[in-house]
PDB file of C-alpha atoms in Angstrom:
ATOM      1  CA  MET A 158     -32.120  12.340  74.757  1.00 97.00           C
ATOM      2  CA  TRP A 159     -29.878  15.614  74.056  1.00 98.00           C
ATOM      3  CA  ILE A 160     -32.892  18.053  73.247  1.00 98.00           C
ATOM      4  CA  ALA A 161     -32.346  21.145  71.362  1.00 98.00           C
ATOM      5  CA  ASP A 162     -34.534  23.504  73.502  1.00 98.00           C
ATOM      6  CA  GLN A 163     -32.810  26.835  73.540  1.00 98.00           C
ATOM      7  CA  TRP A 164     -34.125  28.161  70.056  1.00 98.00           C
ATOM      8  CA  GLN A 165     -35.993  31.422  69.521  1.00 98.00           C
ATOM      9  CA  ASP A 166     -36.066  31.355  65.720  1.00 98.00           C
ATOM     10  CA  TYR A 167     -37.070  27.819  65.278  1.00 98.00           C
ATOM     11  CA  GLU A 168     -39.982  25.748  66.662  1.00 98.00           C
ATOM     12  CA  LEU A 169     -41.268  22.397  66.166  1.00 98.00           C
ATOM     13  CA  LEU A 170     -44.828  23.185  66.587  1.00 98.00           C
ATOM     14  CA  ASP A 171     -46.567  19.827  65.842  1.00 98.00           C
ATOM     15  CA  CYS A 172     -45.768  16.417  64.135  1.00 98.00           C
ATOM     16  CA  GLY A 173     -47.841  13.124  63.247  1.00 97.00           C
ATOM     17  CA  SER A 174     -48.881  11.147  60.194  1.00 95.00           C
ATOM     18  CA  GLY A 175     -45.309  11.290  58.690  1.00 95.00           C
ATOM     19  CA  GLU A 176     -45.124  15.125  58.657  1.00 97.00           C
ATOM     20  CA  LYS A 177     -43.898  17.790  60.974  1.00 98.00           C
ATOM     21  CA  LEU A 178     -45.043  21.531  61.226  1.00 98.00           C
ATOM     22  CA  GLU A 179     -42.398  23.914  61.962  1.00 98.00           C
ATOM     23  CA  ARG A 180     -41.742  27.722  62.418  1.00 98.00           C
ATOM     24  CA  TRP A 181     -38.398  29.059  60.986  1.00 98.00           C
ATOM     25  CA  ASP A 182     -38.585  32.503  62.332  1.00 97.00           C
ATOM     26  CA  ARG A 183     -41.888  33.838  60.650  1.00 96.00           C
ATOM     27  CA  GLN A 184     -42.122  31.324  57.913  1.00 97.00           C
ATOM     28  CA  PHE A 185     -44.021  28.026  58.438  1.00 98.00           C
ATOM     29  CA  LEU A 186     -43.028  24.812  56.730  1.00 98.00           C
ATOM     30  CA  VAL A 187     -44.638  21.504  56.539  1.00 97.00           C
ATOM     31  CA  ARG A 188     -41.974  18.534  56.000  1.00 97.00           C
ATOM     32  CA  PRO A 189     -42.049  14.840  56.002  1.00 95.00           C
ATOM     33  CA  ASP A 190     -40.586  12.980  58.721  1.00 95.00           C
ATOM     34  CA  PRO A 191     -40.514   9.292  58.928  1.00 91.00           C
ATOM     35  CA  GLN A 192     -40.216   9.141  62.661  1.00 93.00           C
ATOM     36  CA  ALA A 193     -43.528  10.777  63.288  1.00 95.00           C
ATOM     37  CA  ILE A 194     -45.681   7.600  62.842  1.00 95.00           C
ATOM     38  CA  TRP A 195     -48.567   8.720  65.302  1.00 95.00           C
ATOM     39  CA  GLU A 196     -51.639  10.651  64.627  1.00 95.00           C
ATOM     40  CA  THR A 197     -52.226  14.192  65.362  1.00 94.00           C
ATOM     41  CA  ASP A 198     -55.351  16.277  65.210  1.00 94.00           C
ATOM     42  CA  ARG A 199     -53.786  19.317  63.314  1.00 94.00           C
ATOM     43  CA  LYS A 200     -55.418  21.940  65.292  1.00 94.00           C
ATOM     44  CA  HIS A 201     -52.889  24.529  64.533  1.00 95.00           C
ATOM     45  CA  PRO A 202     -53.800  26.721  61.677  1.00 95.00           C
ATOM     46  CA  ALA A 203     -50.195  26.699  60.292  1.00 95.00           C
ATOM     47  CA  TRP A 204     -51.144  23.203  59.168  1.00 97.00           C
ATOM     48  CA  ARG A 205     -53.397  24.616  56.441  1.00 94.00           C
ATOM     49  CA  GLN A 206     -51.708  27.932  56.081  1.00 93.00           C
ATOM     50  CA  ALA A 207     -47.964  27.176  55.758  1.00 95.00           C
ATOM     51  CA  GLY A 208     -46.102  29.007  53.494  1.00 95.00           C
ATOM     52  CA  GLY A 209     -44.294  25.861  52.069  1.00 95.00           C
ATOM     53  CA  ARG A 210     -45.074  22.202  52.127  1.00 95.00           C
ATOM     54  CA  TYR A 211     -42.698  19.301  50.887  1.00 96.00           C
ATOM     55  CA  LEU A 212     -44.704  16.648  49.123  1.00 93.00           C
ATOM     56  CA  ARG A 213     -43.131  13.437  48.474  1.00 87.00           C
ATOM     57  CA  SER A 214     -43.484  11.580  44.930  1.00 83.00           C
ATOM     58  CA  GLN A 215     -44.722   8.014  44.878  1.00 77.00           C
ATOM     59  CA  SER A 216     -41.704   7.502  42.257  1.00 74.00           C
ATOM     60  CA  GLY A 217     -39.117   9.102  44.580  1.00 76.00           C
ATOM     61  CA  GLY A 218     -38.086  12.570  45.609  1.00 82.00           C
ATOM     62  CA  GLY A 219     -40.853  15.122  45.776  1.00 90.00           C
ATOM     63  CA  HIS A 220     -41.244  18.816  45.382  1.00 91.00           C
ATOM     64  CA  TRP A 221     -42.091  22.029  47.294  1.00 94.00           C
ATOM     65  CA  GLU A 222     -45.586  23.519  47.069  1.00 93.00           C
ATOM     66  CA  LYS A 223     -45.120  27.213  48.087  1.00 91.00           C
ATOM     67  CA  LYS A 224     -47.376  29.860  48.923  1.00 91.00           C
ATOM     68  CA  ALA A 225     -46.081  33.136  50.095  1.00 87.00           C
ATOM     69  CA  LEU A 226     -42.443  31.880  51.105  1.00 92.00           C
ATOM     70  CA  PRO A 227     -39.352  33.987  50.433  1.00 94.00           C
ATOM     71  CA  GLU A 228     -36.529  32.358  48.496  1.00 94.00           C
ATOM     72  CA  SER A 229     -34.452  32.486  51.641  1.00 96.00           C
ATOM     73  CA  TRP A 230     -34.383  34.101  54.793  1.00 98.00           C
ATOM     74  CA  ARG A 231     -32.168  34.150  58.100  1.00 98.00           C
ATOM     75  CA  VAL A 232     -32.653  32.433  61.553  1.00 98.00           C
ATOM     76  CA  HIS A 233     -30.384  33.067  64.530  1.00 98.00           C
ATOM     77  CA  TYR A 234     -28.923  30.870  67.452  1.00 98.00           C
ATOM     78  CA  GLY A 235     -27.579  32.926  70.162  1.00 97.00           C
ATOM     79  CA  PRO A 236     -24.574  34.711  68.445  1.00 97.00           C
ATOM     80  CA  LEU A 237     -25.099  32.615  65.350  1.00 98.00           C
ATOM     81  CA  THR A 238     -26.814  33.498  62.178  1.00 98.00           C
ATOM     82  CA  PHE A 239     -27.716  31.116  59.334  1.00 98.00           C
ATOM     83  CA  GLN A 240     -29.185  31.349  55.793  1.00 98.00           C
ATOM     84  CA  VAL A 241     -32.091  28.960  55.386  1.00 98.00           C
ATOM     85  CA  LYS A 242     -33.942  28.037  52.092  1.00 96.00           C
ATOM     86  CA  PRO A 243     -36.290  25.292  50.856  1.00 94.00           C
ATOM     87  CA  MET A 244     -33.854  22.768  48.922  1.00 92.00           C
ATOM     88  CA  ASN A 245     -34.524  19.573  47.052  1.00 83.00           C
ATOM     89  CA  PHE A 246     -35.050  16.454  49.075  1.00 85.00           C
ATOM     90  CA  LYS A 247     -37.110  18.506  51.717  1.00 92.00           C
ATOM     91  CA  HIS A 248     -34.109  20.060  53.261  1.00 95.00           C
ATOM     92  CA  THR A 249     -33.471  23.879  54.421  1.00 97.00           C
ATOM     93  CA  GLY A 250     -29.698  23.756  54.821  1.00 97.00           C
ATOM     94  CA  LEU A 251     -29.749  23.666  58.550  1.00 98.00           C
ATOM     95  CA  PHE A 252     -30.551  20.683  61.179  1.00 98.00           C
ATOM     96  CA  PRO A 253     -32.016  22.365  64.307  1.00 98.00           C
ATOM     97  CA  GLU A 254     -31.375  19.650  66.407  1.00 98.00           C
ATOM     98  CA  GLN A 255     -27.724  19.930  65.944  1.00 98.00           C
ATOM     99  CA  ALA A 256     -27.578  23.198  68.249  1.00 98.00           C
ATOM    100  CA  VAL A 257     -27.133  20.740  71.166  1.00 98.00           C
ATOM    101  CA  ASN A 258     -23.809  19.769  69.566  1.00 98.00           C
ATOM    102  CA  TRP A 259     -22.837  23.577  68.804  1.00 98.00           C
ATOM    103  CA  ASP A 260     -23.353  24.078  72.545  1.00 98.00           C
ATOM    104  CA  PHE A 261     -21.108  21.288  73.431  1.00 98.00           C
ATOM    105  CA  ALA A 262     -18.572  22.284  71.311  1.00 98.00           C
ATOM    106  CA  MET A 263     -18.577  26.006  72.129  1.00 98.00           C
ATOM    107  CA  GLU A 264     -18.456  25.171  75.809  1.00 98.00           C
ATOM    108  CA  LYS A 265     -15.408  22.851  75.216  1.00 98.00           C
ATOM    109  CA  ILE A 266     -13.422  25.469  73.252  1.00 98.00           C
ATOM    110  CA  GLN A 267     -14.280  28.202  75.428  1.00 98.00           C
ATOM    111  CA  ASN A 268     -13.041  26.553  78.440  1.00 98.00           C
ATOM    112  CA  ALA A 269     -10.154  24.786  77.074  1.00 98.00           C
ATOM    113  CA  GLY A 270      -7.715  27.613  78.155  1.00 97.00           C
ATOM    114  CA  ARG A 271      -5.525  27.229  74.719  1.00 98.00           C
ATOM    115  CA  PRO A 272      -5.843  27.474  71.224  1.00 98.00           C
ATOM    116  CA  ILE A 273      -7.911  24.946  69.625  1.00 98.00           C
ATOM    117  CA  ARG A 274      -7.883  23.570  65.971  1.00 98.00           C
ATOM    118  CA  VAL A 275     -11.107  22.008  64.801  1.00 98.00           C
ATOM    119  CA  LEU A 276     -11.534  19.485  61.663  1.00 98.00           C
ATOM    120  CA  ASN A 277     -15.220  19.634  60.578  1.00 98.00           C
ATOM    121  CA  LEU A 278     -15.864  16.638  58.020  1.00 98.00           C
ATOM    122  CA  PHE A 279     -18.842  16.406  55.841  1.00 96.00           C
ATOM    123  CA  ALA A 280     -19.289  20.010  57.109  1.00 97.00           C
ATOM    124  CA  TYR A 281     -22.481  20.820  54.974  1.00 96.00           C
ATOM    125  CA  THR A 282     -23.623  24.468  55.223  1.00 97.00           C
ATOM    126  CA  GLY A 283     -21.209  24.887  58.292  1.00 97.00           C
ATOM    127  CA  GLY A 284     -23.370  25.027  61.420  1.00 98.00           C
ATOM    128  CA  ALA A 285     -20.832  23.444  63.574  1.00 98.00           C
ATOM    129  CA  SER A 286     -17.759  25.396  61.729  1.00 98.00           C
ATOM    130  CA  VAL A 287     -19.484  28.773  62.597  1.00 98.00           C
ATOM    131  CA  ALA A 288     -20.006  27.834  66.143  1.00 98.00           C
ATOM    132  CA  CYS A 289     -16.600  26.673  66.859  1.00 98.00           C
ATOM    133  CA  ALA A 290     -15.019  29.844  64.905  1.00 98.00           C
ATOM    134  CA  LYS A 291     -17.536  31.854  67.051  1.00 98.00           C
ATOM    135  CA  ALA A 292     -15.941  30.125  70.319  1.00 98.00           C
ATOM    136  CA  GLY A 293     -12.668  31.135  69.249  1.00 98.00           C
ATOM    137  CA  ALA A 294     -11.054  28.066  67.450  1.00 98.00           C
ATOM    138  CA  SER A 295      -9.546  27.874  64.122  1.00 98.00           C
ATOM    139  CA  VAL A 296     -11.373  25.848  61.844  1.00 98.00           C
ATOM    140  CA  CYS A 297     -10.838  23.444  58.752  1.00 98.00           C
ATOM    141  CA  HIS A 298     -14.304  22.977  57.231  1.00 98.00           C
ATOM    142  CA  VAL A 299     -14.207  20.142  54.419  1.00 97.00           C
ATOM    143  CA  ASP A 300     -17.179  19.014  52.157  1.00 96.00           C
ATOM    144  CA  ALA A 301     -17.210  17.665  48.692  1.00 93.00           C
ATOM    145  CA  ALA A 302     -19.966  19.901  47.541  1.00 93.00           C
ATOM    146  CA  LYS A 303     -18.923  23.509  46.106  1.00 95.00           C
ATOM    147  CA  GLY A 304     -22.223  24.910  46.689  1.00 96.00           C
ATOM    148  CA  MET A 305     -22.502  23.880  50.330  1.00 96.00           C
ATOM    149  CA  VAL A 306     -18.932  25.120  51.002  1.00 97.00           C
ATOM    150  CA  ALA A 307     -20.123  28.641  49.530  1.00 98.00           C
ATOM    151  CA  TRP A 308     -23.458  28.499  51.714  1.00 98.00           C
ATOM    152  CA  ALA A 309     -21.231  27.961  54.828  1.00 98.00           C
ATOM    153  CA  ARG A 310     -18.869  30.647  53.988  1.00 98.00           C
ATOM    154  CA  GLU A 311     -22.136  33.053  53.712  1.00 98.00           C
ATOM    155  CA  ASN A 312     -23.262  31.792  57.024  1.00 98.00           C
ATOM    156  CA  ALA A 313     -19.887  32.726  58.654  1.00 98.00           C
ATOM    157  CA  ARG A 314     -20.067  36.157  57.075  1.00 98.00           C
ATOM    158  CA  LEU A 315     -23.468  36.567  58.530  1.00 98.00           C
ATOM    159  CA  SER A 316     -22.405  35.593  61.855  1.00 98.00           C
ATOM    160  CA  GLY A 317     -19.638  38.208  61.542  1.00 98.00           C
ATOM    161  CA  LEU A 318     -16.873  35.650  60.904  1.00 98.00           C
ATOM    162  CA  GLU A 319     -15.618  36.628  57.589  1.00 96.00           C
ATOM    163  CA  GLU A 320     -12.024  37.327  58.884  1.00 96.00           C
ATOM    164  CA  ALA A 321     -12.035  34.339  61.177  1.00 98.00           C
ATOM    165  CA  PRO A 322      -9.287  31.753  60.849  1.00 98.00           C
ATOM    166  CA  ILE A 323     -11.541  29.157  58.787  1.00 98.00           C
ATOM    167  CA  ARG A 324     -10.104  27.046  55.816  1.00 98.00           C
ATOM    168  CA  TRP A 325     -12.756  26.088  53.285  1.00 98.00           C
ATOM    169  CA  ILE A 326     -11.854  22.965  51.634  1.00 97.00           C
ATOM    170  CA  ILE A 327     -13.907  21.280  48.705  1.00 96.00           C
ATOM    171  CA  ASP A 328     -12.632  17.634  48.791  1.00 94.00           C
ATOM    172  CA  ASP A 329     -13.451  14.083  49.414  1.00 92.00           C
ATOM    173  CA  CYS A 330     -13.244  13.849  53.233  1.00 94.00           C
ATOM    174  CA  ALA A 331     -11.161  10.492  53.437  1.00 93.00           C
ATOM    175  CA  LYS A 332      -8.637  11.913  50.562  1.00 94.00           C
ATOM    176  CA  PHE A 333      -8.176  15.114  52.676  1.00 97.00           C
ATOM    177  CA  VAL A 334      -7.487  13.299  55.833  1.00 97.00           C
ATOM    178  CA  GLU A 335      -5.136  11.150  54.452  1.00 97.00           C
ATOM    179  CA  ARG A 336      -3.223  14.029  52.975  1.00 97.00           C
ATOM    180  CA  GLU A 337      -3.171  15.918  56.196  1.00 98.00           C
ATOM    181  CA  ILE A 338      -1.539  12.630  58.134  1.00 98.00           C
ATOM    182  CA  ARG A 339       1.063  12.654  55.282  1.00 97.00           C
ATOM    183  CA  ARG A 340       1.600  16.522  55.841  1.00 97.00           C
ATOM    184  CA  GLY A 341       1.890  15.828  59.668  1.00 97.00           C
ATOM    185  CA  LYS A 342      -1.141  18.226  60.480  1.00 97.00           C
ATOM    186  CA  ARG A 343      -2.771  17.830  63.520  1.00 98.00           C
ATOM    187  CA  TYR A 344      -6.203  18.779  65.058  1.00 98.00           C
ATOM    188  CA  ASP A 345      -7.336  19.076  68.661  1.00 98.00           C
ATOM    189  CA  ALA A 346     -11.106  18.370  67.924  1.00 98.00           C
ATOM    190  CA  ILE A 347     -12.907  16.421  65.006  1.00 98.00           C
ATOM    191  CA  ILE A 348     -16.679  16.776  64.088  1.00 98.00           C
ATOM    192  CA  MET A 349     -18.108  14.505  61.637  1.00 97.00           C
ATOM    193  CA  ASP A 350     -21.631  13.967  60.102  1.00 95.00           C
ATOM    194  CA  PRO A 351     -21.045  11.225  57.412  1.00 91.00           C
ATOM    195  CA  PRO A 352     -23.729  10.293  55.095  1.00 85.00           C
ATOM    196  CA  SER A 353     -25.565   6.983  55.142  1.00 82.00           C
ATOM    197  CA  TYR A 354     -24.812   6.428  51.625  1.00 79.00           C
ATOM    198  CA  GLY A 355     -22.624   8.189  48.887  1.00 75.00           C
ATOM    199  CA  ARG A 356     -20.066   7.672  46.167  1.00 68.00           C
ATOM    200  CA  GLY A 357     -16.623   9.134  46.278  1.00 65.00           C
ATOM    201  CA  PRO A 358     -14.910  11.090  43.350  1.00 61.00           C
ATOM    202  CA  GLY A 359     -13.730   7.836  41.819  1.00 68.00           C
ATOM    203  CA  GLY A 360     -17.300   6.012  42.125  1.00 70.00           C
ATOM    204  CA  GLU A 361     -16.075   4.404  45.033  1.00 69.00           C
ATOM    205  CA  VAL A 362     -19.429   3.380  47.272  1.00 71.00           C
ATOM    206  CA  TRP A 363     -19.592   4.554  50.790  1.00 69.00           C
ATOM    207  CA  LYS A 364     -22.078   2.929  53.052  1.00 77.00           C
ATOM    208  CA  LEU A 365     -21.918   4.114  56.653  1.00 80.00           C
ATOM    209  CA  GLU A 366     -22.231   0.577  58.434  1.00 82.00           C
ATOM    210  CA  ASP A 367     -19.424  -0.705  56.066  1.00 84.00           C
ATOM    211  CA  ASN A 368     -17.126   2.346  56.224  1.00 87.00           C
ATOM    212  CA  LEU A 369     -17.602   4.278  59.498  1.00 92.00           C
ATOM    213  CA  TYR A 370     -14.972   2.142  61.696  1.00 94.00           C
ATOM    214  CA  ASP A 371     -12.209   2.454  59.076  1.00 94.00           C
ATOM    215  CA  PHE A 372     -12.930   6.100  58.505  1.00 95.00           C
ATOM    216  CA  VAL A 373     -12.987   7.001  62.371  1.00 96.00           C
ATOM    217  CA  GLN A 374      -9.749   5.100  62.622  1.00 97.00           C
ATOM    218  CA  LEU A 375      -8.257   7.178  59.846  1.00 97.00           C
ATOM    219  CA  CYS A 376      -9.239  10.455  61.408  1.00 97.00           C
ATOM    220  CA  ALA A 377      -7.856   9.364  64.935  1.00 97.00           C
ATOM    221  CA  GLY A 378      -4.448   9.638  63.005  1.00 97.00           C
ATOM    222  CA  VAL A 379      -4.924  13.618  62.661  1.00 98.00           C
ATOM    223  CA  LEU A 380      -5.639  13.983  66.533  1.00 98.00           C
ATOM    224  CA  SER A 381      -3.053  16.295  68.356  1.00 98.00           C
ATOM    225  CA  ASP A 382      -1.265  15.008  71.569  1.00 97.00           C
ATOM    226  CA  ARG A 383      -3.848  16.736  73.776  1.00 97.00           C
ATOM    227  CA  PRO A 384      -7.211  16.277  71.874  1.00 98.00           C
ATOM    228  CA  LEU A 385     -10.156  18.087  73.191  1.00 98.00           C
ATOM    229  CA  PHE A 386     -13.227  16.348  71.777  1.00 98.00           C
ATOM    230  CA  VAL A 387     -14.413  14.092  68.731  1.00 98.00           C
ATOM    231  CA  LEU A 388     -17.973  14.234  67.692  1.00 98.00           C
ATOM    232  CA  ILE A 389     -19.709  11.760  65.434  1.00 98.00           C
ATOM    233  CA  ASN A 390     -23.137  12.381  64.268  1.00 97.00           C
ATOM    234  CA  SER A 391     -25.354  10.037  62.259  1.00 95.00           C
ATOM    235  CA  TYR A 392     -28.781  10.025  60.706  1.00 93.00           C
ATOM    236  CA  THR A 393     -28.534   6.567  59.365  1.00 89.00           C
ATOM    237  CA  THR A 394     -31.580   4.648  60.528  1.00 83.00           C
ATOM    238  CA  GLY A 395     -31.307   1.764  62.736  1.00 81.00           C
ATOM    239  CA  LEU A 396     -27.730   3.024  63.847  1.00 88.00           C
ATOM    240  CA  ALA A 397     -27.963   3.001  67.597  1.00 93.00           C
ATOM    241  CA  PRO A 398     -26.116   5.861  69.442  1.00 96.00           C
ATOM    242  CA  SER A 399     -24.319   3.253  71.498  1.00 97.00           C
ATOM    243  CA  VAL A 400     -22.697   2.010  68.425  1.00 96.00           C
ATOM    244  CA  LEU A 401     -21.056   5.714  67.832  1.00 97.00           C
ATOM    245  CA  GLY A 402     -19.696   5.429  71.536  1.00 97.00           C
ATOM    246  CA  TYR A 403     -18.381   2.083  71.066  1.00 97.00           C
ATOM    247  CA  LEU A 404     -16.531   3.138  68.257  1.00 97.00           C
ATOM    248  CA  LEU A 405     -15.074   6.267  70.070  1.00 98.00           C
ATOM    249  CA  ASN A 406     -14.108   4.057  72.877  1.00 97.00           C
ATOM    250  CA  LEU A 407     -12.256   1.597  70.738  1.00 97.00           C
ATOM    251  CA  LEU A 408     -10.540   4.202  68.751  1.00 97.00           C
ATOM    252  CA  VAL A 409     -10.086   7.357  70.894  1.00 97.00           C
ATOM    253  CA  ALA A 410     -10.546   6.676  74.560  1.00 97.00           C
ATOM    254  CA  SER A 411      -8.487   3.428  74.438  1.00 96.00           C
ATOM    255  CA  LYS A 412      -5.541   5.827  73.592  1.00 96.00           C
ATOM    256  CA  TYR A 413      -6.254   9.081  75.172  1.00 97.00           C
ATOM    257  CA  GLY A 414      -8.521   8.005  78.035  1.00 97.00           C
ATOM    258  CA  GLY A 415     -11.179  10.792  78.665  1.00 97.00           C
ATOM    259  CA  LYS A 416     -14.912  10.107  78.514  1.00 98.00           C
ATOM    260  CA  CYS A 417     -17.451   8.840  75.925  1.00 98.00           C
ATOM    261  CA  THR A 418     -21.089   9.726  75.844  1.00 98.00           C
ATOM    262  CA  TRP A 419     -23.926   9.040  73.470  1.00 98.00           C
ATOM    263  CA  ASP A 420     -27.447   9.651  72.938  1.00 98.00           C
ATOM    264  CA  GLU A 421     -30.441  10.579  70.526  1.00 97.00           C
ATOM    265  CA  LEU A 422     -30.853  14.041  69.333  1.00 98.00           C
ATOM    266  CA  GLY A 423     -34.242  15.532  69.872  1.00 97.00           C
ATOM    267  CA  LEU A 424     -36.433  18.432  69.339  1.00 98.00           C
ATOM    268  CA  PRO A 425     -39.185  19.524  71.618  1.00 98.00           C
ATOM    269  CA  VAL A 426     -42.679  19.425  70.273  1.00 98.00           C
ATOM    270  CA  THR A 427     -44.810  22.381  71.278  1.00 97.00           C
ATOM    271  CA  ALA A 428     -48.055  20.621  70.894  1.00 96.00           C
ATOM    272  CA  THR A 429     -47.618  17.502  73.022  1.00 95.00           C
ATOM    273  CA  GLY A 430     -44.497  18.464  75.281  1.00 95.00           C
ATOM    274  CA  LEU A 431     -42.780  15.517  74.104  1.00 96.00           C
ATOM    275  CA  ALA A 432     -39.564  15.343  71.801  1.00 97.00           C
ATOM    276  CA  LEU A 433     -39.115  14.234  68.308  1.00 97.00           C
ATOM    277  CA  PRO A 434     -36.003  11.956  67.805  1.00 96.00           C
ATOM    278  CA  CYS A 435     -33.807  13.377  65.106  1.00 95.00           C
ATOM    279  CA  GLY A 436     -30.468  11.075  64.675  1.00 94.00           C
ATOM    280  CA  ALA A 437     -27.836   9.980  67.003  1.00 96.00           C
ATOM    281  CA  THR A 438     -24.716  11.657  68.424  1.00 98.00           C
ATOM    282  CA  GLY A 439     -21.394  10.022  70.067  1.00 98.00           C
ATOM    283  CA  ARG A 440     -19.120  12.403  71.867  1.00 98.00           C
ATOM    284  CA  TRP A 441     -15.591  11.715  73.172  1.00 98.00           C
ATOM    285  CA  PHE A 442     -14.001  14.571  75.372  1.00 98.00           C
ATOM    286  CA  SER A 443     -10.848  14.875  77.598  1.00 97.00           C
ATOM    287  CA  GLU A 444     -11.308  15.308  81.291  1.00 88.00           C
TER     288      GLU A 444
END
């Protein structure tokens, strides 16, 4: 398991009974987590005093129950700064376990010894985009949601990257990649975090298990002659990390050589010393 254990402004204090207790800088949140199926004694006082708790509804969705919680605030990860805030569907705009992928990407870019162009697909609020730009890459950030792209731009600004070479694209990711192939554009690194389920602009249904192979095959068409890395992240329950590694072996390593690795992502739990699994990542990189 790749464990995101370098945070100062985030801490997973405890988890159990389908919930997790988190510290985001000075704010404490309780959010649902389907992986935490064990019991916990909930000794930490923040279980009762958290500024925000997300409560699921039996009819679907849910709502935030807030005490003294600001509308938004900032957290830092090394040289990176992000705005977080309670959102619909329990989210905060940041997935802290992704810090291990930010570290991986930054290290590869900083040690490449050449200019690197990164394509970040389904890029959300730009955690990976900001990390890659901070490491010196030029970045193309693509997401279909206008609000998420605006949030990502704000994260770039907060991280001192307002003038960095980042293209902000609001578009369907597959359609954009198809156009980049026709335009002859090439990228040295690709990062993708596709959703488990969604609909395209024309009502097309996206289901990860059915569409991921074809999508990765499409994206391989925009890789440069000397690609640096490809990273696939997934939060789809039941999709093993090895599946992501197998796709990368078939579609990238077979052409470029290099190495594939894959594993679960995890967050260390302060109360137990264990790690909570938080999704899967496959990585291909040149050697």
